Amino acid sequence: MSFLRKSSAVLLLSVLAAAVSTSMPGQGAPTGKRTLVRAGHVLDVKTGKLSDGQTIVVVGETIQSIGPSAAVTQQPGDTVIDLGGMTVMPGMIDVHTHMTMNPDFDTYHELTQTNAKEAINGVVNARTTLLAGFTTVRNVGASGFTDVDLRDAINAGQVPGPHMLVSGPLLGITGGHCDDNLLPIEYHRVGDGVADGIAEVQHKVRQNIKYGADLIKICATGGVLSKGDDPQASQYTLEEMQAIVADAHRLGRKVAAHAHGAQGILWAAKAGVDSIEHGSYIDDAAIAEMKKDGTYLVPTLYLEDWMLEKGKLPPFYHQKMLDVSAVAKANIKRAMQAGVKIALGTDAAVYPHGLNAHELDVYVNQLGMAPLAALQSTTINAADLMGLTAKAGGLEPGKWADIIAVEKNPVDDVRVLQDVKFVMKAGVVYKGPGSVLN
């Protein structure tokens, strides 16, 4: 990554931020001021219990209390938000996004992407994702640390978007899924995160952390949307992944492993990664290892439906997508039924941002997951995986005031979450009554 490319991305984000900063609030609402969210129903995502006629008292960016509306009296200076008969629940969490990327896989388009273009994508997609009801995301892969800059701009209140934990560039082997393989040798094109051998992978972990990464993302196997690699083939060795995890954990960062093939999943789990992303070819041995270690599985399944229906892929991508789609759902269903912990991830960017909640429909209506368990995958479980249980994943005093509302109980039909009517993040309303956005 050149200094000039990095600088252009930072400059562009600063320009974009300046263009909207006059109308945007900070990360949270002003401290001391109360907002009363009058909810028709409040869903407890731990128990599935629905409580009628509740008021959530928000002070600053956090929830102060929740109780029957009749017991919460409006005081001078309070802001009241009337959500009528709507059902209120915690903001959703997506632990596998690529906010700075879009679903255009024409190879020429891929080669013409720059860090500056990714920064523009990120500003647009962060807003779209937030308005879809996803108040927290984990970004697992971006060129040139553009996701670090996007996170920082959101945290500064310069652009609207969800809370973000970001990985920066993905770590992968030479010629693997996380490398740049579309150009011949004379161009010497190499992915930002490419590293081979224990010493090199340790250096890359430390470098990513140096430049602002909240977590480390690695490619344990080949992938689908890449040239010249096999999704079933392992990439990093067990020893390389052990070195990555040891350094990351010692330095306070979790590790997410892109892994389709069974051997790569098993090795990544043995190495101690915190989550397996995709898991398409997961087998019984990998399931047993993940259960033993408490490793999360992050399925990304709706993308297969969208891609097979609407995707326009080059032939060398398309065949791999067909192969993976033929087996992934059955394997993931077996892992779910075996009790592997599930956190919702979408791979948004493989399909359009903002459609993230369609993933829940797949879990429930294609794989047979209980609706409440599906909701927990995008709230309680996702917050746990991200290390944010104290702040996100539930409506409780002391947590962020990340609140969404829909027209009916999502336990009855998770598809209602594809049309979120109200979004508050950290005490600021971004959609619905009182929104700060036009």
CSV table of C-alpha atoms in Angstrom, one decimal:
chain,number,residue,atom,x,y,z
A,1,MET,CA,0.0,0.0,0.0
A,2,SER,CA,1.5,3.3,-1.0
A,3,PHE,CA,1.5,6.4,1.2
A,4,LEU,CA,-0.2,8.4,-1.5
A,5,ARG,CA,-3.1,5.9,-1.8
A,6,LYS,CA,-3.5,5.9,1.9
A,7,SER,CA,-3.4,9.7,2.1
A,8,SER,CA,-6.0,10.1,-0.7
A,9,ALA,CA,-8.4,8.0,1.2
A,10,VAL,CA,-8.0,9.9,4.4
A,11,LEU,CA,-8.3,13.2,2.6
A,12,LEU,CA,-11.4,12.1,0.8
A,13,LEU,CA,-13.1,11.0,4.0
A,14,SER,CA,-12.2,14.3,5.6
A,15,VAL,CA,-13.8,16.2,2.6
A,16,LEU,CA,-17.0,14.0,2.8
A,17,ALA,CA,-17.2,14.5,6.5
A,18,ALA,CA,-16.9,18.3,6.2
A,19,ALA,CA,-19.8,18.2,3.7
A,20,VAL,CA,-22.2,16.7,6.2
A,21,SER,CA,-20.8,17.8,9.6
A,22,THR,CA,-22.9,20.9,9.8
A,23,SER,CA,-26.1,18.7,10.1
A,24,MET,CA,-24.7,15.7,11.9
A,25,PRO,CA,-24.6,15.2,15.7
A,26,GLY,CA,-21.8,13.6,17.6
A,27,GLN,CA,-21.6,9.9,18.2
A,28,GLY,CA,-24.2,10.1,21.0
A,29,ALA,CA,-27.0,12.4,22.2
A,30,PRO,CA,-26.2,15.3,24.5
A,31,THR,CA,-25.6,14.1,28.1
A,32,GLY,CA,-28.2,15.0,30.7
A,33,LYS,CA,-31.2,15.4,28.4
A,34,ARG,CA,-33.9,12.7,28.7
A,35,THR,CA,-35.6,11.1,25.7
A,36,LEU,CA,-38.7,9.0,26.5
A,37,VAL,CA,-39.3,6.3,23.9
A,38,ARG,CA,-42.9,5.3,24.4
A,39,ALA,CA,-43.1,1.8,23.0
A,40,GLY,CA,-46.3,-0.2,22.3
A,41,HIS,CA,-44.3,-3.4,23.0
A,42,VAL,CA,-40.8,-4.2,24.0
A,43,LEU,CA,-39.2,-7.5,23.1
A,44,ASP,CA,-36.8,-9.2,25.5
A,45,VAL,CA,-34.4,-11.1,23.1
A,46,LYS,CA,-33.2,-13.2,26.0
A,47,THR,CA,-36.5,-14.8,26.8
A,48,GLY,CA,-38.8,-13.8,24.0
A,49,LYS,CA,-41.2,-12.1,26.4
A,50,LEU,CA,-43.2,-9.2,25.0
A,51,SER,CA,-44.0,-6.4,27.5
A,52,ASP,CA,-46.8,-4.0,26.5
A,53,GLY,CA,-46.9,-0.2,27.2
A,54,GLN,CA,-43.3,0.4,28.1
A,55,THR,CA,-41.1,3.5,28.1
A,56,ILE,CA,-37.4,3.4,27.6
A,57,VAL,CA,-35.7,6.4,29.2
A,58,VAL,CA,-32.6,7.4,27.3
A,59,VAL,CA,-30.0,9.8,28.7
A,60,GLY,CA,-27.1,10.7,26.5
A,61,GLU,CA,-26.0,7.7,24.5
A,62,THR,CA,-27.3,5.1,27.0
A,63,ILE,CA,-30.5,3.6,28.4
A,64,GLN,CA,-31.3,4.8,31.9
A,65,SER,CA,-34.3,2.7,32.6
A,66,ILE,CA,-37.2,0.7,31.2
A,67,GLY,CA,-40.6,0.4,32.8
A,68,PRO,CA,-44.4,0.7,32.3
A,69,SER,CA,-45.3,3.9,30.6
A,70,ALA,CA,-47.8,4.8,33.3
A,71,ALA,CA,-45.0,5.0,35.8
A,72,VAL,CA,-42.8,7.3,33.7
A,73,THR,CA,-43.9,10.9,33.9
A,74,GLN,CA,-42.8,13.4,31.4
A,75,GLN,CA,-40.7,16.2,32.9
A,76,PRO,CA,-39.9,19.7,31.5
A,77,GLY,CA,-37.3,19.4,28.8
A,78,ASP,CA,-37.9,15.8,28.0
A,79,THR,CA,-38.2,14.7,24.3
A,80,VAL,CA,-41.0,12.2,23.8
A,81,ILE,CA,-41.0,9.7,20.9
A,82,ASP,CA,-44.3,7.9,20.4
A,83,LEU,CA,-43.9,4.6,18.7
A,84,GLY,CA,-47.5,3.7,19.1
A,85,GLY,CA,-48.3,0.0,18.5
A,86,MET,CA,-44.8,-0.9,17.2
A,87,THR,CA,-42.6,-3.6,18.7
A,88,VAL,CA,-39.2,-2.3,19.9
A,89,MET,CA,-36.1,-4.4,20.2
A,90,PRO,CA,-32.3,-3.9,20.3
A,91,GLY,CA,-30.5,-2.7,17.2
A,92,MET,CA,-29.3,-5.6,15.1
A,93,ILE,CA,-25.7,-6.6,14.7
A,94,ASP,CA,-23.9,-7.9,11.6
A,95,VAL,CA,-20.5,-9.5,12.3
A,96,HIS,CA,-19.4,-10.0,8.7
A,97,THR,CA,-19.6,-6.9,6.5
A,98,HIS,CA,-17.4,-5.2,3.9
A,99,MET,CA,-18.7,-1.6,4.2
A,100,THR,CA,-16.2,-0.2,1.7
A,101,MET,CA,-17.0,-2.6,-1.1
A,102,ASN,CA,-20.0,-3.1,-3.5
A,103,PRO,CA,-21.3,-6.1,-5.5
A,104,ASP,CA,-19.6,-5.5,-8.8
A,105,PHE,CA,-17.3,-8.4,-9.7
A,106,ASP,CA,-16.4,-7.5,-13.2
A,107,THR,CA,-12.7,-8.0,-13.2
A,108,TYR,CA,-11.9,-4.7,-14.9
A,109,HIS,CA,-14.0,-2.9,-12.3
A,110,GLU,CA,-12.1,-4.7,-9.5
A,111,LEU,CA,-8.8,-3.7,-11.0
A,112,THR,CA,-9.8,0.0,-11.1
A,113,GLN,CA,-10.8,0.2,-7.5
A,114,THR,CA,-8.8,2.7,-5.4
A,115,ASN,CA,-8.7,3.5,-1.7
A,116,ALA,CA,-10.5,6.7,-2.4
A,117,LYS,CA,-13.3,4.9,-4.2
A,118,GLU,CA,-13.6,2.5,-1.3
A,119,ALA,CA,-13.9,5.5,1.1
A,120,ILE,CA,-16.8,6.8,-0.9
A,121,ASN,CA,-18.4,3.4,-0.8
A,122,GLY,CA,-18.0,3.3,2.9
A,123,VAL,CA,-19.8,6.6,3.6
A,124,VAL,CA,-22.8,5.5,1.5
A,125,ASN,CA,-23.0,2.0,2.8
A,126,ALA,CA,-22.6,2.9,6.4
A,127,ARG,CA,-25.7,5.1,6.2
A,128,THR,CA,-27.6,2.4,4.3
A,129,THR,CA,-26.7,-0.3,6.9
A,130,LEU,CA,-27.7,1.9,9.8
A,131,LEU,CA,-31.1,2.8,8.3
A,132,ALA,CA,-31.7,-1.0,7.8
A,133,GLY,CA,-31.6,-1.4,11.6
A,134,PHE,CA,-28.1,-2.6,12.0
A,135,THR,CA,-26.6,-0.4,14.7
A,136,THR,CA,-23.4,-2.3,15.1
A,137,VAL,CA,-21.2,-4.1,12.6
A,138,ARG,CA,-17.9,-5.9,12.4
A,139,ASN,CA,-16.0,-5.0,9.2
A,140,VAL,CA,-13.8,-7.9,8.1
A,141,GLY,CA,-11.6,-6.8,5.3
A,142,ALA,CA,-10.9,-3.4,3.6
A,143,SER,CA,-8.0,-2.2,1.5
A,144,GLY,CA,-5.7,0.6,2.7
A,145,PHE,CA,-7.3,0.7,6.2
A,146,THR,CA,-10.2,2.6,4.7
A,147,ASP,CA,-12.5,0.9,7.3
A,148,VAL,CA,-10.4,2.3,10.1
A,149,ASP,CA,-10.9,5.8,8.7
A,150,LEU,CA,-14.6,5.2,8.2
A,151,ARG,CA,-15.0,3.9,11.8
A,152,ASP,CA,-13.2,7.0,13.1
A,153,ALA,CA,-15.4,9.4,11.0
A,154,ILE,CA,-18.5,7.7,12.4
A,155,ASN,CA,-17.2,7.9,15.9
A,156,ALA,CA,-16.5,11.6,15.5
A,157,GLY,CA,-20.1,12.2,14.3
A,158,GLN,CA,-18.9,13.3,10.9
A,159,VAL,CA,-21.0,10.7,8.9
A,160,PRO,CA,-23.9,8.5,10.0
A,161,GLY,CA,-23.2,4.8,10.4
A,162,PRO,CA,-23.2,1.9,12.9
A,163,HIS,CA,-20.8,1.3,15.7
A,164,MET,CA,-17.9,-0.5,13.9
A,165,LEU,CA,-15.1,-2.9,14.8
A,166,VAL,CA,-12.8,-3.2,11.9
A,167,SER,CA,-10.0,-5.5,10.7
A,168,GLY,CA,-8.2,-3.5,8.1
A,169,PRO,CA,-6.6,-5.6,5.3
A,170,LEU,CA,-7.2,-9.4,5.3
A,171,LEU,CA,-4.2,-11.6,6.1
A,172,GLY,CA,-3.6,-14.4,3.5
A,173,ILE,CA,-1.0,-16.4,1.7
A,174,THR,CA,0.7,-15.5,-1.6
A,175,GLY,CA,-1.7,-16.4,-4.4
A,176,GLY,CA,-4.6,-17.1,-2.0
A,177,HIS,CA,-8.1,-15.8,-1.6
A,178,CYS,CA,-6.9,-12.6,0.1
A,179,ASP,CA,-4.2,-11.8,-2.5
A,180,ASP,CA,-4.7,-9.8,-5.8
A,181,ASN,CA,-4.5,-12.5,-8.5
A,182,LEU,CA,-6.0,-10.8,-11.6
A,183,LEU,CA,-2.8,-9.3,-13.1
A,184,PRO,CA,0.3,-11.1,-14.6
A,185,ILE,CA,3.6,-11.1,-12.9
A,186,GLU,CA,5.1,-8.0,-14.5
A,187,TYR,CA,2.6,-5.8,-12.5
A,188,HIS,CA,3.8,-7.3,-9.1
A,189,ARG,CA,0.4,-6.8,-7.6
A,190,VAL,CA,0.2,-8.1,-4.0
A,191,GLY,CA,-2.7,-7.8,-1.5
A,192,ASP,CA,-2.2,-5.5,1.4
A,193,GLY,CA,-2.3,-8.3,4.0
A,194,VAL,CA,-0.3,-11.0,2.2
A,195,ALA,CA,2.2,-12.7,4.5
A,196,ASP,CA,3.9,-16.2,4.5
A,197,GLY,CA,5.6,-17.9,7.3
A,198,ILE,CA,5.5,-17.4,11.1
A,199,ALA,CA,7.7,-14.3,11.2
A,200,GLU,CA,5.8,-12.5,8.4
A,201,VAL,CA,2.3,-13.2,9.8
A,202,GLN,CA,3.3,-12.0,13.2
A,203,HIS,CA,4.6,-8.8,11.5
A,204,LYS,CA,1.3,-8.3,9.7
A,205,VAL,CA,-0.8,-8.8,12.8
A,206,ARG,CA,1.3,-6.1,14.6
A,207,GLN,CA,1.2,-3.8,11.6
A,208,ASN,CA,-2.6,-4.0,11.3
A,209,ILE,CA,-3.0,-3.3,15.0
A,210,LYS,CA,-0.5,-0.4,14.6
A,211,TYR,CA,-2.7,1.2,12.0
A,212,GLY,CA,-6.0,0.9,14.0
A,213,ALA,CA,-7.4,-2.6,13.5
A,214,ASP,CA,-9.8,-3.8,16.3
A,215,LEU,CA,-9.6,-7.4,15.2
A,216,ILE,CA,-7.6,-9.6,12.8
A,217,LYS,CA,-9.2,-11.3,9.8
A,218,ILE,CA,-7.4,-14.2,8.1
A,219,CYS,CA,-8.0,-16.4,5.1
A,220,ALA,CA,-7.7,-20.0,6.3
A,221,THR,CA,-8.9,-21.5,3.0
A,222,GLY,CA,-9.5,-20.5,-0.5
A,223,GLY,CA,-12.6,-18.6,-1.5
A,224,VAL,CA,-15.3,-18.1,-4.1
A,225,LEU,CA,-14.9,-14.6,-5.4
A,226,SER,CA,-11.2,-14.9,-6.2
A,227,LYS,CA,-9.1,-16.3,-9.1
A,228,GLY,CA,-7.0,-19.4,-9.0
A,229,ASP,CA,-7.8,-20.8,-5.5
A,230,ASP,CA,-10.0,-23.6,-4.2
A,231,PRO,CA,-12.5,-23.0,-1.4
A,232,GLN,CA,-11.9,-26.4,-0.1
A,233,ALA,CA,-8.1,-26.1,0.1
A,234,SER,CA,-6.4,-24.9,3.2
A,235,GLN,CA,-4.2,-21.8,2.9
A,236,TYR,CA,-2.4,-21.0,6.1
A,237,THR,CA,-0.8,-23.9,8.0
A,238,LEU,CA,-1.9,-24.7,11.5
A,239,GLU,CA,1.4,-23.3,12.8
A,240,GLU,CA,1.0,-20.0,11.0
A,241,MET,CA,-2.5,-19.6,12.4
A,242,GLN,CA,-1.4,-20.4,15.9
A,243,ALA,CA,1.2,-17.7,15.6
A,244,ILE,CA,-1.4,-15.2,14.4
A,245,VAL,CA,-3.9,-16.0,17.1
A,246,ALA,CA,-1.2,-15.9,19.8
A,247,ASP,CA,-0.1,-12.5,18.8
A,248,ALA,CA,-3.6,-11.1,18.3
A,249,HIS,CA,-4.9,-12.4,21.6
A,250,ARG,CA,-1.9,-11.2,23.5
A,251,LEU,CA,-2.4,-7.8,22.1
A,252,GLY,CA,-6.2,-7.8,22.9
A,253,ARG,CA,-7.6,-8.5,19.5
A,254,LYS,CA,-10.0,-11.3,18.4
A,255,VAL,CA,-9.4,-13.3,15.2
A,256,ALA,CA,-12.0,-14.1,12.5
A,257,ALA,CA,-11.1,-16.8,10.0
A,258,HIS,CA,-12.6,-17.0,6.5
A,259,ALA,CA,-12.9,-20.8,6.0
A,260,HIS,CA,-14.9,-22.8,3.6
A,261,GLY,CA,-13.0,-26.1,3.6
A,262,ALA,CA,-13.3,-28.7,6.4
A,263,GLN,CA,-9.6,-29.0,7.1
A,264,GLY,CA,-9.1,-25.2,7.2
A,265,ILE,CA,-12.1,-24.9,9.6
A,266,LEU,CA,-10.6,-27.6,11.8
A,267,TRP,CA,-7.1,-26.1,11.8
A,268,ALA,CA,-8.4,-22.6,12.5
A,269,ALA,CA,-10.5,-23.8,15.4
A,270,LYS,CA,-7.6,-25.7,16.8
A,271,ALA,CA,-5.4,-22.6,16.4
A,272,GLY,CA,-7.9,-20.7,18.7
A,273,VAL,CA,-9.7,-18.3,16.3
A,274,ASP,CA,-12.8,-16.7,17.7
A,275,SER,CA,-15.0,-17.2,14.7
A,276,ILE,CA,-15.3,-19.2,11.5
A,277,GLU,CA,-16.7,-17.2,8.6
A,278,HIS,CA,-18.8,-19.1,6.0
A,279,GLY,CA,-18.1,-22.7,7.1
A,280,SER,CA,-19.5,-24.1,3.8
A,281,TYR,CA,-17.9,-27.6,4.0
A,282,ILE,CA,-17.9,-28.0,7.7
A,283,ASP,CA,-17.8,-31.6,8.8
A,284,ASP,CA,-18.3,-33.6,12.1
A,285,ALA,CA,-14.7,-33.2,13.2
A,286,ALA,CA,-14.7,-29.4,12.8
A,287,ILE,CA,-18.1,-29.2,14.5
A,288,ALA,CA,-16.8,-31.1,17.5
A,289,GLU,CA,-13.7,-28.9,17.7
A,290,MET,CA,-15.7,-25.7,17.5
A,291,LYS,CA,-18.1,-26.9,20.2
A,292,LYS,CA,-15.2,-27.9,22.4
A,293,ASP,CA,-13.5,-24.5,22.0
A,294,GLY,CA,-16.7,-22.4,22.0
A,295,THR,CA,-15.8,-21.1,18.5
A,296,TYR,CA,-18.6,-19.1,16.8
A,297,LEU,CA,-19.8,-20.0,13.3
A,298,VAL,CA,-20.8,-17.0,11.2
A,299,PRO,CA,-22.9,-18.4,8.2
A,300,THR,CA,-23.3,-16.1,5.3
A,301,LEU,CA,-26.1,-17.8,3.4
A,302,TYR,CA,-28.5,-15.3,1.9
A,303,LEU,CA,-25.7,-14.2,-0.4
A,304,GLU,CA,-26.0,-17.5,-2.2
A,305,ASP,CA,-29.7,-17.0,-2.9
A,306,TRP,CA,-29.2,-13.5,-4.1
A,307,MET,CA,-26.1,-14.3,-6.2
A,308,LEU,CA,-27.7,-17.3,-7.9
A,309,GLU,CA,-30.7,-15.2,-8.8
A,310,LYS,CA,-29.2,-11.8,-9.6
A,311,GLY,CA,-25.4,-12.1,-9.6
A,312,LYS,CA,-23.4,-11.6,-12.7
A,313,LEU,CA,-20.1,-13.3,-12.1
A,314,PRO,CA,-17.2,-14.2,-14.4
A,315,PRO,CA,-17.2,-17.9,-15.2
A,316,PHE,CA,-14.3,-18.7,-12.8
A,317,TYR,CA,-16.3,-17.2,-9.9
A,318,HIS,CA,-19.6,-18.5,-11.0
A,319,GLN,CA,-18.7,-22.2,-10.9
A,320,LYS,CA,-17.3,-21.9,-7.4
A,321,MET,CA,-20.4,-20.2,-6.3
A,322,LEU,CA,-22.5,-23.0,-7.7
A,323,ASP,CA,-20.3,-25.6,-6.0
A,324,VAL,CA,-20.4,-24.0,-2.6
A,325,SER,CA,-24.1,-23.2,-2.7
A,326,ALA,CA,-24.9,-26.9,-3.5
A,327,VAL,CA,-23.6,-28.0,0.0
A,328,ALA,CA,-23.3,-25.1,2.4
A,329,LYS,CA,-26.9,-24.9,3.7
A,330,ALA,CA,-27.1,-28.6,4.6
A,331,ASN,CA,-23.7,-28.5,6.3
A,332,ILE,CA,-24.5,-25.3,8.3
A,333,LYS,CA,-27.9,-26.7,9.3
A,334,ARG,CA,-26.1,-29.8,10.7
A,335,ALA,CA,-23.7,-27.5,12.7
A,336,MET,CA,-26.7,-25.5,14.0
A,337,GLN,CA,-28.5,-28.6,15.1
A,338,ALA,CA,-25.3,-29.9,16.8
A,339,GLY,CA,-25.2,-26.8,19.0
A,340,VAL,CA,-22.4,-24.8,17.5
A,341,LYS,CA,-22.7,-21.1,18.5
A,342,ILE,CA,-24.1,-18.9,15.7
A,343,ALA,CA,-23.6,-15.2,15.2
A,344,LEU,CA,-25.3,-13.5,12.3
A,345,GLY,CA,-23.0,-12.3,9.4
A,346,THR,CA,-24.0,-11.5,5.9
A,347,ASP,CA,-20.9,-10.7,3.8
A,348,ALA,CA,-22.8,-7.6,2.7
A,349,ALA,CA,-21.0,-6.3,-0.4
A,350,VAL,CA,-21.4,-9.6,-2.1
A,351,TYR,CA,-25.0,-8.5,-2.4
A,352,PRO,CA,-26.3,-4.9,-1.8
A,353,HIS,CA,-25.9,-3.3,1.6
A,354,GLY,CA,-29.1,-2.8,3.5
A,355,LEU,CA,-30.5,-6.3,2.8
A,356,ASN,CA,-28.7,-7.7,5.8
A,357,ALA,CA,-31.9,-8.9,7.6
A,358,HIS,CA,-32.7,-11.4,4.8
A,359,GLU,CA,-30.1,-13.6,6.5
A,360,LEU,CA,-32.5,-14.2,9.3
A,361,ASP,CA,-35.2,-15.4,6.9
A,362,VAL,CA,-32.7,-18.1,5.6
A,363,TYR,CA,-31.9,-19.3,9.2
A,364,VAL,CA,-35.6,-19.6,10.1
A,365,ASN,CA,-37.5,-20.5,7.0
A,366,GLN,CA,-34.8,-22.5,5.2
A,367,LEU,CA,-32.7,-24.1,8.0
A,368,GLY,CA,-35.4,-24.4,10.6
A,369,MET,CA,-33.8,-22.3,13.3
A,370,ALA,CA,-36.2,-21.1,16.1
A,371,PRO,CA,-37.1,-17.5,15.5
A,372,LEU,CA,-35.9,-16.4,18.9
A,373,ALA,CA,-32.6,-18.2,18.4
A,374,ALA,CA,-32.2,-16.3,15.1
A,375,LEU,CA,-32.9,-13.0,16.8
A,376,GLN,CA,-30.3,-13.9,19.4
A,377,SER,CA,-27.8,-14.6,16.7
A,378,THR,CA,-28.0,-10.9,15.6
A,379,THR,CA,-28.2,-9.5,19.2
A,380,ILE,CA,-26.9,-11.4,22.2
A,381,ASN,CA,-24.5,-13.8,20.4
A,382,ALA,CA,-23.2,-11.2,18.0
A,383,ALA,CA,-22.4,-8.8,20.9
A,384,ASP,CA,-20.7,-11.6,22.7
A,385,LEU,CA,-18.5,-12.5,19.7
A,386,MET,CA,-17.5,-8.8,19.3
A,387,GLY,CA,-16.8,-8.4,23.0
A,388,LEU,CA,-19.5,-5.8,23.4
A,389,THR,CA,-21.9,-7.5,25.7
A,390,ALA,CA,-21.7,-4.6,28.2
A,391,LYS,CA,-22.8,-2.2,25.6
A,392,ALA,CA,-24.9,-3.9,22.9
A,393,GLY,CA,-27.2,-6.8,22.1
A,394,GLY,CA,-30.0,-5.9,24.5
A,395,LEU,CA,-32.2,-3.2,26.0
A,396,GLU,CA,-30.9,-2.8,29.5
A,397,PRO,CA,-29.9,0.1,31.7
A,398,GLY,CA,-26.3,1.1,31.0
A,399,LYS,CA,-26.2,-0.2,27.5
A,400,TRP,CA,-26.1,1.9,24.4
A,401,ALA,CA,-29.5,3.3,23.4
A,402,ASP,CA,-29.4,1.3,20.2
A,403,ILE,CA,-33.1,0.8,19.5
A,404,ILE,CA,-35.2,-0.3,16.5
A,405,ALA,CA,-38.9,-0.7,16.0
A,406,VAL,CA,-41.0,-2.8,13.6
A,407,GLU,CA,-44.7,-3.1,13.0
A,408,LYS,CA,-45.1,-6.5,14.6
A,409,ASN,CA,-43.3,-9.1,16.8
A,410,PRO,CA,-40.4,-10.5,14.9
A,411,VAL,CA,-40.6,-13.7,16.8
A,412,ASP,CA,-43.8,-14.3,14.9
A,413,ASP,CA,-42.2,-13.4,11.5
A,414,VAL,CA,-38.5,-12.5,11.3
A,415,ARG,CA,-39.1,-11.1,7.8
A,416,VAL,CA,-40.6,-8.0,9.4
A,417,LEU,CA,-37.0,-7.0,10.2
A,418,GLN,CA,-36.5,-6.4,6.5
A,419,ASP,CA,-38.6,-3.2,6.9
A,420,VAL,CA,-37.4,-1.4,10.1
A,421,LYS,CA,-39.4,1.7,10.8
A,422,PHE,CA,-37.4,3.4,13.5
A,423,VAL,CA,-33.7,3.5,14.3
A,424,MET,CA,-31.9,5.0,17.2
A,425,LYS,CA,-28.2,4.6,17.7
A,426,ALA,CA,-26.5,5.8,20.9
A,427,GLY,CA,-29.5,8.0,21.7
A,428,VAL,CA,-29.7,9.7,18.3
A,429,VAL,CA,-32.6,9.0,16.0
A,430,TYR,CA,-31.6,8.3,12.4
A,431,LYS,CA,-35.0,6.9,11.1
A,432,GLY,CA,-38.5,7.6,12.2
A,433,PRO,CA,-40.0,10.3,14.5
A,434,GLY,CA,-37.3,12.9,15.4
A,435,SER,CA,-34.7,11.7,12.9
A,436,VAL,CA,-31.7,13.9,12.4
A,437,LEU,CA,-31.5,12.8,8.7
A,438,ASN,CA,-33.5,14.3,5.9
